[in-house]
Short mmCIF file of C-alpha atoms and ligand atoms in Angstrom, two decimals:
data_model
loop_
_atom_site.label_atom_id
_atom_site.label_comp_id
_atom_site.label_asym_id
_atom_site.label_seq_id
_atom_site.Cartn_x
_atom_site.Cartn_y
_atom_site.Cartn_z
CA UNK A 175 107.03 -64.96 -39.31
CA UNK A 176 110.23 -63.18 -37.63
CA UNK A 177 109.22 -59.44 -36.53
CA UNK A 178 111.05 -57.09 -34.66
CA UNK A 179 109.08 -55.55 -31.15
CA UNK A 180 110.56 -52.71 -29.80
CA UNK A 181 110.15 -50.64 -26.47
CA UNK A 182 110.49 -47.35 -27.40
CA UNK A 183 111.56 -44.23 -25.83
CA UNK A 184 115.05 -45.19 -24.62
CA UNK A 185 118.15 -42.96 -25.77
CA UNK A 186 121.06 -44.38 -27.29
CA UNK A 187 124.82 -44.66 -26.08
CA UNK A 188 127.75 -46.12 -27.02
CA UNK A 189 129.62 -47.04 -30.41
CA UNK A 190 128.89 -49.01 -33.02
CA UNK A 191 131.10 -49.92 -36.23
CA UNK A 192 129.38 -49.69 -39.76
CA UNK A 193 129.78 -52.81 -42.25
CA UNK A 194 130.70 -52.22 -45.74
CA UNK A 195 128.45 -51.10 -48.10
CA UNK A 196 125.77 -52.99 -49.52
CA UNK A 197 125.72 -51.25 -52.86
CA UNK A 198 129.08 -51.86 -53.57
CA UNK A 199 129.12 -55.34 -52.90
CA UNK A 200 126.08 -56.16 -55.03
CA UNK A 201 128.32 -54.34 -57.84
CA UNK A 202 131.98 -55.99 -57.26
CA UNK A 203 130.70 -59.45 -56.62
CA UNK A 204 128.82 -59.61 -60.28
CA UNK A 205 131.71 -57.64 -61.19
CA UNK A 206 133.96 -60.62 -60.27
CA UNK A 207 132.63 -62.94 -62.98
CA UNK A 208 135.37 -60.37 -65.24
CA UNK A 209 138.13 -61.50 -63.19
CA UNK A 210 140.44 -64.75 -64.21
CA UNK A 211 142.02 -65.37 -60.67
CA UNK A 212 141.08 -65.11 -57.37
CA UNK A 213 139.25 -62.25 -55.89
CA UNK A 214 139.83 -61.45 -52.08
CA UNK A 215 137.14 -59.19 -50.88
CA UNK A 216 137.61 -57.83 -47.70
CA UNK A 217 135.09 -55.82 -45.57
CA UNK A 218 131.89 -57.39 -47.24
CA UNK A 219 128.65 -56.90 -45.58
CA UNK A 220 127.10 -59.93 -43.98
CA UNK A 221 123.57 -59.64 -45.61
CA UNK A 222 120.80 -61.52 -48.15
CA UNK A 223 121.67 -59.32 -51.06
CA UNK A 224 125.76 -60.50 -50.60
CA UNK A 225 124.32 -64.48 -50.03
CA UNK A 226 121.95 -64.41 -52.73
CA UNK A 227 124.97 -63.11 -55.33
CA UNK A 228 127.63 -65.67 -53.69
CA UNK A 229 124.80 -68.62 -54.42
CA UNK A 230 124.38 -67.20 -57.65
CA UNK A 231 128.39 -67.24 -58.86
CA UNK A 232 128.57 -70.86 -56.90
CA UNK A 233 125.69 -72.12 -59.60
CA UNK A 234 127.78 -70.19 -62.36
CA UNK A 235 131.27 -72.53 -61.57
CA UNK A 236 133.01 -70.03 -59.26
CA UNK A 237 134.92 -71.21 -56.34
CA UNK A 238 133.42 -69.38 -52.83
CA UNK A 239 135.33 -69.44 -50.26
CA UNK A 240 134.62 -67.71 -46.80
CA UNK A 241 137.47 -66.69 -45.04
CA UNK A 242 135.38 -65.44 -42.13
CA UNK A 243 132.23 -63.59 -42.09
CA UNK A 244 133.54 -60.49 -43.75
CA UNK A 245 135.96 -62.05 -46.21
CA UNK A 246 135.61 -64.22 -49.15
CA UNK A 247 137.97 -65.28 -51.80
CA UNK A 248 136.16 -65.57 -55.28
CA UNK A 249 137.86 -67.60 -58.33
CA UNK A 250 135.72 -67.09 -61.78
CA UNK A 251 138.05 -69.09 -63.61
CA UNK A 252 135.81 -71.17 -64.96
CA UNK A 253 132.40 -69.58 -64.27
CA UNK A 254 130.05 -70.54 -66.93
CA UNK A 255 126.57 -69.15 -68.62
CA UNK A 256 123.52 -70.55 -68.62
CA UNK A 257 124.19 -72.75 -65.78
CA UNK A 258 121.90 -71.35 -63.24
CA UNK A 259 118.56 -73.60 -62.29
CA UNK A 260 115.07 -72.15 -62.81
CA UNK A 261 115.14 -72.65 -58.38
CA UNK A 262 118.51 -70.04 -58.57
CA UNK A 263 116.89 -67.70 -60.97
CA UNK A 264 113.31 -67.28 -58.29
CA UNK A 265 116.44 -66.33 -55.82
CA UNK A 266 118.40 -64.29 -57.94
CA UNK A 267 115.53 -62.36 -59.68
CA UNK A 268 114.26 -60.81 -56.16
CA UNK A 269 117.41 -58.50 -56.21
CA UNK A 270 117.62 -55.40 -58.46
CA UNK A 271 121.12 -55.83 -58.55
CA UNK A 272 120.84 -59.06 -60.02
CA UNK A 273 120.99 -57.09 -63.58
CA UNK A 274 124.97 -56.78 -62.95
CA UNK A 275 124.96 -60.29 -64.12
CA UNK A 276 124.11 -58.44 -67.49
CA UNK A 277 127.37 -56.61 -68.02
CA UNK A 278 129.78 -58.88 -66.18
CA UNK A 279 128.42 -61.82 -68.51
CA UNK A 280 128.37 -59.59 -71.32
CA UNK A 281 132.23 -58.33 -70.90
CA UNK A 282 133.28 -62.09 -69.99
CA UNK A 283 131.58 -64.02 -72.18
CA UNK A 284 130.16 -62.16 -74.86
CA UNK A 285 126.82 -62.54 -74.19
CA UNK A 286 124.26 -63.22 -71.08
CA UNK A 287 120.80 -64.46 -69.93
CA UNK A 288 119.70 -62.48 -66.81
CA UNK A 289 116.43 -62.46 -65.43
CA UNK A 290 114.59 -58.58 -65.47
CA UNK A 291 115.88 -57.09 -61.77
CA UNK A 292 114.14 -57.14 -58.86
CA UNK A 293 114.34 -54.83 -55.77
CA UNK A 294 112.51 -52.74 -53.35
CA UNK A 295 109.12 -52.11 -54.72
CA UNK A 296 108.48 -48.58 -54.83
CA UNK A 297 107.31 -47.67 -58.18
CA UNK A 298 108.24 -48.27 -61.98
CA UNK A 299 112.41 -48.85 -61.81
CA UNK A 300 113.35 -48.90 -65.67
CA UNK A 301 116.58 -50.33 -67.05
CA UNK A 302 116.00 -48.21 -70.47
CA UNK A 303 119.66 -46.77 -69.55
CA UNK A 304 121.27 -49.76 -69.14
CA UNK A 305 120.09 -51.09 -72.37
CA UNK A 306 121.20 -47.66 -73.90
CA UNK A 307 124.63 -47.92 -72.99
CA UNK A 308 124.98 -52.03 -73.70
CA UNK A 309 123.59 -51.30 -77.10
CA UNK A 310 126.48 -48.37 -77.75
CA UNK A 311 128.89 -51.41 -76.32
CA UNK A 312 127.84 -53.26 -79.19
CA UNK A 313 125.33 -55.87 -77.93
CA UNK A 314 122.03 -56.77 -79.07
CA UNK A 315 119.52 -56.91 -76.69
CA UNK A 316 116.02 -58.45 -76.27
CA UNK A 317 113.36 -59.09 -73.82
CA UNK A 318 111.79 -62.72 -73.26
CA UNK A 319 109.68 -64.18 -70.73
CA UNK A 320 110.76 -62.35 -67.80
CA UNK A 321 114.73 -62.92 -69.38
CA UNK A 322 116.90 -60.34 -70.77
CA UNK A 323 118.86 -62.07 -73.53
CA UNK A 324 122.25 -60.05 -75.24
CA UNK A 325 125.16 -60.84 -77.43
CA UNK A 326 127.59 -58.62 -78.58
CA UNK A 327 128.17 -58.26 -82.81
CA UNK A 328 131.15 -59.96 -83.29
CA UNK A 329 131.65 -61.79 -79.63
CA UNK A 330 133.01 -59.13 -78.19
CA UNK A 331 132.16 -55.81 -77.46
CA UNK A 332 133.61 -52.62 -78.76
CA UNK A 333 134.39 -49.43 -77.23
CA UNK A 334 131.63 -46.78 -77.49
CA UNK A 335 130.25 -43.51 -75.86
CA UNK A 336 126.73 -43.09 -74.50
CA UNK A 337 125.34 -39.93 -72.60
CA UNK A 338 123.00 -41.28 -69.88
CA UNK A 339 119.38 -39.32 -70.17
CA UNK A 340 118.95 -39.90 -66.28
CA UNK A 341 121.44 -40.05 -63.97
CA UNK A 342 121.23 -43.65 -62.72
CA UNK A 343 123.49 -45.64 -60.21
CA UNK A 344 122.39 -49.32 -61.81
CA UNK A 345 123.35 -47.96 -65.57
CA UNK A 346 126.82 -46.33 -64.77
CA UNK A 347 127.73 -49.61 -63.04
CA UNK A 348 126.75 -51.94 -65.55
CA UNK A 349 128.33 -50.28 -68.70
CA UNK A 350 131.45 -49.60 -66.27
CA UNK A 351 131.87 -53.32 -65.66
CA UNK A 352 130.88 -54.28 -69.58
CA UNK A 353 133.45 -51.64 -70.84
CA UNK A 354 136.53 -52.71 -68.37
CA UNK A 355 137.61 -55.11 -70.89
CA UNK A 356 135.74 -54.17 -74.15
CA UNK A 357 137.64 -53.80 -77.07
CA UNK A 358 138.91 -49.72 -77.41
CA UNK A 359 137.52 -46.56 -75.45
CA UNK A 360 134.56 -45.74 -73.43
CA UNK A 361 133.19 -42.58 -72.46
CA UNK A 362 130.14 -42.88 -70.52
CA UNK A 363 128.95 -39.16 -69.55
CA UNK A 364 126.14 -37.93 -66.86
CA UNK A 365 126.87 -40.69 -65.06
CA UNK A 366 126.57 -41.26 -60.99
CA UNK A 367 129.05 -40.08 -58.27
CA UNK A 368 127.89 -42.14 -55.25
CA UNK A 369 130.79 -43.56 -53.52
CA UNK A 370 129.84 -47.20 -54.71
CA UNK A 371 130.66 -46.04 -58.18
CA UNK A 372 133.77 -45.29 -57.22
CA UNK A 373 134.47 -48.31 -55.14
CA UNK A 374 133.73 -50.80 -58.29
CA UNK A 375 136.26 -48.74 -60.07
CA UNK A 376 138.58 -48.64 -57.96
CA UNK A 377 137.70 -52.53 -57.72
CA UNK A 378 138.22 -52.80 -61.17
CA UNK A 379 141.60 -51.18 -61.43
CA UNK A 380 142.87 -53.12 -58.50
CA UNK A 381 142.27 -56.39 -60.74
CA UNK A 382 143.53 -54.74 -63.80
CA UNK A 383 141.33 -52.41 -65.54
CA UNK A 384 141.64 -48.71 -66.80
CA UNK A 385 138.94 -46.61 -65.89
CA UNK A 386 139.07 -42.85 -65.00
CA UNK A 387 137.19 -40.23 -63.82
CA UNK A 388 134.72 -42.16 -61.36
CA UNK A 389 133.18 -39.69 -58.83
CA UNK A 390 132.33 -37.29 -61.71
CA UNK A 391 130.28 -36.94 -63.92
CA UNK A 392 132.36 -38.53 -66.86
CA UNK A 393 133.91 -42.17 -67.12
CA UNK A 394 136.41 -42.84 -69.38
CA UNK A 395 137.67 -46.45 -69.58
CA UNK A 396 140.28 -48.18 -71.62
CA UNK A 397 139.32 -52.10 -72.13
CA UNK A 398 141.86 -54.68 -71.97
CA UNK A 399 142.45 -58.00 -72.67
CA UNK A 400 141.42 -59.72 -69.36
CA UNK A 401 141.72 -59.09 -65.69
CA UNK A 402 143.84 -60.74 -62.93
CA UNK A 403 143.21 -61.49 -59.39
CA UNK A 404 143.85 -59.49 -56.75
CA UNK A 405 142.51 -58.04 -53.33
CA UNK A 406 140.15 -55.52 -52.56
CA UNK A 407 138.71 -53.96 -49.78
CA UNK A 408 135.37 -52.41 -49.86
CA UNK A 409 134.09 -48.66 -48.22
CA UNK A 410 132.45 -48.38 -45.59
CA UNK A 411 128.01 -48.12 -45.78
CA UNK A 412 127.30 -44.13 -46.44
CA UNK A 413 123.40 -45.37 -45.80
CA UNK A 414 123.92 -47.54 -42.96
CA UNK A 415 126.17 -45.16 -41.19
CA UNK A 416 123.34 -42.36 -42.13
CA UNK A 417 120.50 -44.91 -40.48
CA UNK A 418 122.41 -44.78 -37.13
CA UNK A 419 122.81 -41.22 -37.54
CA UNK A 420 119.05 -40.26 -37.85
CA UNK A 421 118.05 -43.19 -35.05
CA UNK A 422 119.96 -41.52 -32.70
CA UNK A 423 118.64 -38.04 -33.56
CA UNK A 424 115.20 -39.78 -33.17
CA UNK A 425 115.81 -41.45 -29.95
CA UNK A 426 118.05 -38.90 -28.72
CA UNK A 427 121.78 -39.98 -26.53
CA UNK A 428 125.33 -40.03 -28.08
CA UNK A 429 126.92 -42.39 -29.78
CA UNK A 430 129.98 -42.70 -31.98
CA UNK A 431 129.41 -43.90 -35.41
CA UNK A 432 132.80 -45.87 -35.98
CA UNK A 433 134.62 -47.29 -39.77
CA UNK A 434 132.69 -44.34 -41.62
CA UNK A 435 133.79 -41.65 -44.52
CA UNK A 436 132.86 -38.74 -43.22
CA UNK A 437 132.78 -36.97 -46.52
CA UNK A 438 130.45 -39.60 -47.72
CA UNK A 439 127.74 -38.58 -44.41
CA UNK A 440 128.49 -34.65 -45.59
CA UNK A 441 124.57 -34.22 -46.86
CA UNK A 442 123.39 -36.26 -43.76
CA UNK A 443 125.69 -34.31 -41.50
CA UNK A 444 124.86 -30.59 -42.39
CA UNK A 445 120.39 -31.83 -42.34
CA UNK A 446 120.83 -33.11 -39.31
CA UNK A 447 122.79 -30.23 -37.84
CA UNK A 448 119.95 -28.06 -38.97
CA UNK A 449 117.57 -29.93 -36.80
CA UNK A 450 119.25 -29.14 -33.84
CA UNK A 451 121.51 -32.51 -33.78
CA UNK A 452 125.54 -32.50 -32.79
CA UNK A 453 127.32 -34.49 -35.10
CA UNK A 454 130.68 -34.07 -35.07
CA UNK A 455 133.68 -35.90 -36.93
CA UNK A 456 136.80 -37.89 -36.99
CA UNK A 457 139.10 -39.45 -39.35
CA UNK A 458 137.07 -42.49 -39.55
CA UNK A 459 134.09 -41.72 -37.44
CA UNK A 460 131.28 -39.32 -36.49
CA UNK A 461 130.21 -38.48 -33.24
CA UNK A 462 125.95 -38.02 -32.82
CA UNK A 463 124.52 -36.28 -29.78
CA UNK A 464 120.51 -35.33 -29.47
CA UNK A 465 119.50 -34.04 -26.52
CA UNK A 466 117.59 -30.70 -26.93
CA UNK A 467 114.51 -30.48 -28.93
CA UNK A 468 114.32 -31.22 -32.68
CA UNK A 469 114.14 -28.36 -35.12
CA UNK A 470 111.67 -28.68 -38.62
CA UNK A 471 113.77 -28.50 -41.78
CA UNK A 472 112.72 -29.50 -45.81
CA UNK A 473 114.78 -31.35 -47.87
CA UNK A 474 114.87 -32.81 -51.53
CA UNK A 475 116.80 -36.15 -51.89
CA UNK A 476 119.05 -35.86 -55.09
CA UNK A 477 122.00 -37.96 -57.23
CA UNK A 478 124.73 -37.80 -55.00
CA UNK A 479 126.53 -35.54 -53.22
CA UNK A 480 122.61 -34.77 -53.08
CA UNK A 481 120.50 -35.57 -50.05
CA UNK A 482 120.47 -39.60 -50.14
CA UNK A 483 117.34 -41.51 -51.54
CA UNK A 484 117.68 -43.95 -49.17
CA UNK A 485 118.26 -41.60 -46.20
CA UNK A 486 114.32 -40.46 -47.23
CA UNK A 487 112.38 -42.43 -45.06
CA UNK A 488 114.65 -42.46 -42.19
CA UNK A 489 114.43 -38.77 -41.98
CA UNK A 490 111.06 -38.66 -42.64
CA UNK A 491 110.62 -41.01 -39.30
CA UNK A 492 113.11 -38.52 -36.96
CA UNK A 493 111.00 -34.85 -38.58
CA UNK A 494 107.71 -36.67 -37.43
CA UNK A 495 108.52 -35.41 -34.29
CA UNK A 496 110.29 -32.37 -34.86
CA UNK A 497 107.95 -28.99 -33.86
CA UNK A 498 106.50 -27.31 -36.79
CA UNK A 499 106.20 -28.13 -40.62
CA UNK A 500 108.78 -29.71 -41.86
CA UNK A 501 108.77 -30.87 -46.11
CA UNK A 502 110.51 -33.72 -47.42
CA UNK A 503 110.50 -34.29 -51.39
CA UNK A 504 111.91 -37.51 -53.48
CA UNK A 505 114.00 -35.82 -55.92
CA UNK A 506 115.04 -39.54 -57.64
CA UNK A 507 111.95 -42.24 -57.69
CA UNK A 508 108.86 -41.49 -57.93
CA UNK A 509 106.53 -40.79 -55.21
CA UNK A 510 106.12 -44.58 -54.56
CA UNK A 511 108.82 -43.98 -52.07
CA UNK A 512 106.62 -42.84 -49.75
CA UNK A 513 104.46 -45.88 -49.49
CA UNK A 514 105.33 -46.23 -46.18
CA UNK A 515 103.75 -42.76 -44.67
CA UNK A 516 100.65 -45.33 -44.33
CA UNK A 517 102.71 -47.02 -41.16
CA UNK A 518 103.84 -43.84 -39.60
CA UNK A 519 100.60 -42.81 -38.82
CA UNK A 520 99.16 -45.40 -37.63
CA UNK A 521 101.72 -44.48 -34.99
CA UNK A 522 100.44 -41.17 -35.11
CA UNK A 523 102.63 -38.89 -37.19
CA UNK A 524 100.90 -36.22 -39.22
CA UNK A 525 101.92 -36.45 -42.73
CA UNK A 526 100.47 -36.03 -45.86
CA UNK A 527 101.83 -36.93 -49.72
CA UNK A 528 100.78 -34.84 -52.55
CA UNK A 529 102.82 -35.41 -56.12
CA UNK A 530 106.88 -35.61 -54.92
CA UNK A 531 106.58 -34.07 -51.20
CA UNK A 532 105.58 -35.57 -47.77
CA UNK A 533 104.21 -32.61 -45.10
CA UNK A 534 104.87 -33.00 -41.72
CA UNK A 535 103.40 -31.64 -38.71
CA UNK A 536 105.32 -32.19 -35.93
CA UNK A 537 103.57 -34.31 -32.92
CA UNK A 538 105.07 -34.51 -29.37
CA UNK A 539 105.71 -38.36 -29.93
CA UNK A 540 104.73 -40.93 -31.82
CA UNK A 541 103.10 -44.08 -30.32
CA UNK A 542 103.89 -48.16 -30.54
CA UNK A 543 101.91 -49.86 -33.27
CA UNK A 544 101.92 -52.84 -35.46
CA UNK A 545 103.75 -51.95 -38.48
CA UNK A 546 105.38 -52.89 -42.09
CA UNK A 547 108.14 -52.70 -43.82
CA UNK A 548 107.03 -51.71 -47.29
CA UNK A 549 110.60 -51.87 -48.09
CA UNK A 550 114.53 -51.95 -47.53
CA UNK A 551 114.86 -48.24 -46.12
CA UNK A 552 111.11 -48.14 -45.04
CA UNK A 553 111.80 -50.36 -43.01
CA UNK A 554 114.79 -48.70 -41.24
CA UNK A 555 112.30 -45.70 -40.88
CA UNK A 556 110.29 -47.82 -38.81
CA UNK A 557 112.90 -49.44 -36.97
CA UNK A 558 113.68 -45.61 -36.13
CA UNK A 559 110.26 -44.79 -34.69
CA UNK A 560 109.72 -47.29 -32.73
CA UNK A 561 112.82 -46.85 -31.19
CA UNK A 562 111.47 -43.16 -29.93
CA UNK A 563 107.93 -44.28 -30.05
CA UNK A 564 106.33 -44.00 -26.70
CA UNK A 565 104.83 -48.09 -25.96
CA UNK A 566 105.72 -51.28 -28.32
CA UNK A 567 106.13 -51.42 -31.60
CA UNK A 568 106.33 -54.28 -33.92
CA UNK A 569 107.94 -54.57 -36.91
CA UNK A 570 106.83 -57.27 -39.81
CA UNK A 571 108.05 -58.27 -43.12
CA UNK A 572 111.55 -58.05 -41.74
CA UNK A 573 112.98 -59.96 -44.74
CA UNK A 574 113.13 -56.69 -46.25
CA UNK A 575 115.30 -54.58 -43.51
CA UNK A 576 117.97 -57.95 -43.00
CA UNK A 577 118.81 -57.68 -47.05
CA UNK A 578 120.37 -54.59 -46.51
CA UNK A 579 121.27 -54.42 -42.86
CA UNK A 580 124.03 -56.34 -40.82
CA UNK A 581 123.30 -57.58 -37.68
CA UNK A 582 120.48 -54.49 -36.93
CA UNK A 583 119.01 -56.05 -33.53
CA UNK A 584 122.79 -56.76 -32.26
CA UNK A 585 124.15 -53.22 -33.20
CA UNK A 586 120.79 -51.57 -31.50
CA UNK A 587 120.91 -53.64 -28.51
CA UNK A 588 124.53 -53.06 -28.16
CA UNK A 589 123.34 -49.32 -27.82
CA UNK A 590 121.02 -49.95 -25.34
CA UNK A 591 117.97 -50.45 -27.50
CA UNK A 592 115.22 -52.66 -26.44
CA UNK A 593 114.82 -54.12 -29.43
CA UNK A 594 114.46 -58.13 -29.80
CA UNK A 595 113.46 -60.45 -32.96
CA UNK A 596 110.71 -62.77 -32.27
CA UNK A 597 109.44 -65.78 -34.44
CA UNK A 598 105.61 -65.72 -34.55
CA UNK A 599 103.01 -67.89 -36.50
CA UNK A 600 101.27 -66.12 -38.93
CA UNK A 601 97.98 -64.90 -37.98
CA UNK A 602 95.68 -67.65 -39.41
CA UNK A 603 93.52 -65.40 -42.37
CA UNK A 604 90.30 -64.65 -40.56
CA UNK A 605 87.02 -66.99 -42.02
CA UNK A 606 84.78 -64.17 -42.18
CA UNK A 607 87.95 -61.97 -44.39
CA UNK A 608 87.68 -64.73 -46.81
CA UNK A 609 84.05 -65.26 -46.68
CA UNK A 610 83.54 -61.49 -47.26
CA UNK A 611 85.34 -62.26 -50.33
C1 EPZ B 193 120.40 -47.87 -56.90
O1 EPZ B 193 119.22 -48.31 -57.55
C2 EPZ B 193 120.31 -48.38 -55.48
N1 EPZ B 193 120.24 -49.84 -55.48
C3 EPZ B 193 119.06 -47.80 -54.80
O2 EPZ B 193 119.16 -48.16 -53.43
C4 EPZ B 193 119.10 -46.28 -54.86
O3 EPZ B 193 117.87 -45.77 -54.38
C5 EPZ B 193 119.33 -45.80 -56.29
O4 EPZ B 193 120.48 -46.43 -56.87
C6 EPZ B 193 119.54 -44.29 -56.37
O5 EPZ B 193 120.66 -43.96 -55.58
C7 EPZ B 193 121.40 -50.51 -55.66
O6 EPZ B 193 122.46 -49.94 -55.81
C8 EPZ B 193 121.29 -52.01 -55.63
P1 EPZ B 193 119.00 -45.66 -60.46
P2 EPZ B 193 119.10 -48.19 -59.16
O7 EPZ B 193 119.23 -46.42 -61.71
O8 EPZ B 193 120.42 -48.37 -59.76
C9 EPZ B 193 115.62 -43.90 -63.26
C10 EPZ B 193 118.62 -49.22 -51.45
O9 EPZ B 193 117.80 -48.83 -50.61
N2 EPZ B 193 116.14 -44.85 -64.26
O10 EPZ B 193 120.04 -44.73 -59.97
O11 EPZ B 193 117.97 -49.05 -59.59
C11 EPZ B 193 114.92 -44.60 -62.10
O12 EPZ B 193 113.57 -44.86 -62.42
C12 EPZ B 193 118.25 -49.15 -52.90
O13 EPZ B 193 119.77 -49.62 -51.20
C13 EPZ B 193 115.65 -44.81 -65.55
O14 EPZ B 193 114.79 -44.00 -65.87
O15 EPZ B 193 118.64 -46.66 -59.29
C14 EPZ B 193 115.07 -43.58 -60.99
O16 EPZ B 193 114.06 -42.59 -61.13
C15 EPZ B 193 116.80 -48.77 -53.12
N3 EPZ B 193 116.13 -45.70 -66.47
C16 EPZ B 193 116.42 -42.93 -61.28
O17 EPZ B 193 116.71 -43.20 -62.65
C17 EPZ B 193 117.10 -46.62 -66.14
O18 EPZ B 193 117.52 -47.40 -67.04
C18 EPZ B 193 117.56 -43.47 -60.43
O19 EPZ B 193 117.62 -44.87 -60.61
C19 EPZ B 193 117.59 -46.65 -64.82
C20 EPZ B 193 117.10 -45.75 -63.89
#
């Protein structure tokens, strides 16, 4: 099993450039299946989540082809449904964004078979919304045997409006991409503002659509016959750039976090200034410096421009070591996002969940151990402590980290992070474990 072993305690320097953002891409290449023509994206992240969708388009009739390891062209011509093998569907199902599928199907075809969405496990993740705003689109929908099954009354669906009860990243995107070329006018309202909303629209008006008002919190979108081909590149990661961001206030050095949007790091930017970390910014980069001692803060992740979600754990991992008490509540999921307090202390951190809120006592440092990744972001966080960890650290169930994160060992060793990926049998389950039943 590949795990990562660090040997903490060694600042960072240097520069490293931020891939695009996986969030987007899981949106615009579903989003694709819309499009008759080819699709050049440029900037895509090279990661599992990207793979698994290209696989799953290949199996659905579209021509894939890699221009080089950032750029594909995507043709959707003649994409079809129900084409995917039981085999694809295991693969496909492990994503959350695999429920895309539902509204680009839905908007191309009139109908779709998608399996129920995957994703990080952290907790009950609904798709009540999504439904919601299909069903004002004009589709039936039904659950069966792990499938969700839809048509739209008449073959195709008509413009509607819907008013989202929660505001929820996966539901603004999929009625967004059912809607582009639904018949009439769509208003969805309370809908997301993260900058991958705004990247599939502005995805979707490159190839042809109408849709207006993305980044607040009302969409309005005109459908139209079809889309054409075109080229689009995507933004840069917000979350990725913020993971570099907090490592570096964890480790401590300087190092210039390059291809960013620094309006899109705002949140991360002013936190971590109020720990007592530099960050300073350019046109298309920020600049992090840590050197002094790390101040205790609180914070409440929100719906963007809110504190991040999936900055959560990564902070957590940097205020471990911060003096004081520092208080760090999940705003968005539910507190299942904090599964992964378990691993921090068994590196010594002094935290303790009760209901939405993780409190922190600040230790002098935090000390190698064998850890997990109980998921995506989690296991950045860990990544993150073991890199100021005192000793080695090793990091398992890496699978989880290299679905949403480019090249992580390269970019830290590039900074000057002993960090390395080993390949280790399993640990053989221990007779007297089983025996004891
Ligand atoms: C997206 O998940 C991201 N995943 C998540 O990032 C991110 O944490 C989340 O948005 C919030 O920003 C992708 O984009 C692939 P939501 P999504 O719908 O769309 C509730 C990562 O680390 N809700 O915005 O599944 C839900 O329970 C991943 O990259 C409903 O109640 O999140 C949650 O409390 C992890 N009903 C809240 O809304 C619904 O139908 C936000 O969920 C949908 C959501």
């Amino acid at each position: 099993m590949e795990k990562y072993v660090i040997h903490g305690g060694r600042p960072l320097h240097g520069s490293v450039e931020i891939s695009g953002a996986k969030n987007a891409a899981v949106a615009i290449i579903p989003a694709a299946i819309m499009v008759r023509g080819v699709c050049r994206l440029e900037n895509l992240p090279e990661i599992s989540d990207t793979d698994t969708l290209l696989h799953t388009l290949t199996y659905m009739g579209a021509k894939v082809n890699m221009i080089n390891r950032s750029t594909v062209e995507l043709d959707c011509t003649h994409v079809q449904m129900d084409t995917l093998p039981e085999d694809m569907w295991v693969r496909t199902r492990k994503i959350r964004a695999s429920y895309y599928l539902l509204g680009a199907m839905l908007g191309r075809f009139g109908r779709a078979r998608t399996t129920m969405p995957g994703g990080c496990n952290f907790g009950v993740r609904p798709i009540d919304q999504h439904i919601k705003g299909l069903t004002a689109l004009g589709a039936d929908i039904r659950l069966n045997g792990g499938f969700i099954i839809a048509e739209a009354k008449d073959g195709r669906l008509k413009g509607g409006t819907v008013y989202l009860d929660k505001v929820s990243v996966g539901a603004t995107i999929n009625i967004m991409i059912a809607a582009a070329t639904a018949e009439g006018r769509t208003v969805i309202e309370n809908v997301a503002r993260e900058p991958h909303i705004v990247d599939l629209a502005n995805f979707l008006n490159s190839m042809g659509a109408d849709v207006r008002g993305a980044g607040t919190d009302v969409i309005k979108i005109r459908g139209v016959k079809q889309l054409h081909g075109g080229t689009y590149t995507l933004i840069p990661d917000q979350i990725e750039a913020g993971t570099y961001m907090t490592a570096v206030a964890a480790a401590g050095g300087a190092v210039k976090i390059a291809n960013v949007i620094p309006k899109h790091l705002e949140c991360i930017s002013t936190k971590l200034r109020e720990m007592n970390v530099e960050v300073e910014e350019g046109d298309d980069y920020v600049l992090v410096r840590r050197d002094g001692p790390l101040h205790a803060v609180n914070l409440k992740t929100k719906p963007y421009p809110g504190f991040p979600t999936d900055m959560q754990p990564q902070m957590t991992a940097v205020l471990c070591c911060a003096p004081g008490v520092s208080v760090v509540t999940e705003g968005v999921w539910n507190n299942g996002r904090f599964k992964y307090v378990g691993e921090l202390k068994k590196m010594g951190a002094q935290i303790e969940v009760e209901d939405q809120s993780a409190f922190l006592q600040g230790v002098d440092h935090l000390t190698g151990a064998v850890v997990r990744s109980c998921d995506l972001r989690a296991g950045a966080a860990m990544v993150i402590a073991g890199l100021s960890a005192q000793g080695v650290t090793t990091v398992e169930d890496i699978v989880y980290i290299e679905r949403g994160y480019q090249d992580v060992v390269g970019k830290f060793r590039a900074l000057g992070a002993d960090i390395r990926c080993v390949d280790e049998p399993e640990e053989p389950a221990d007779p007297a474990d089983i025996s004891a039943g």
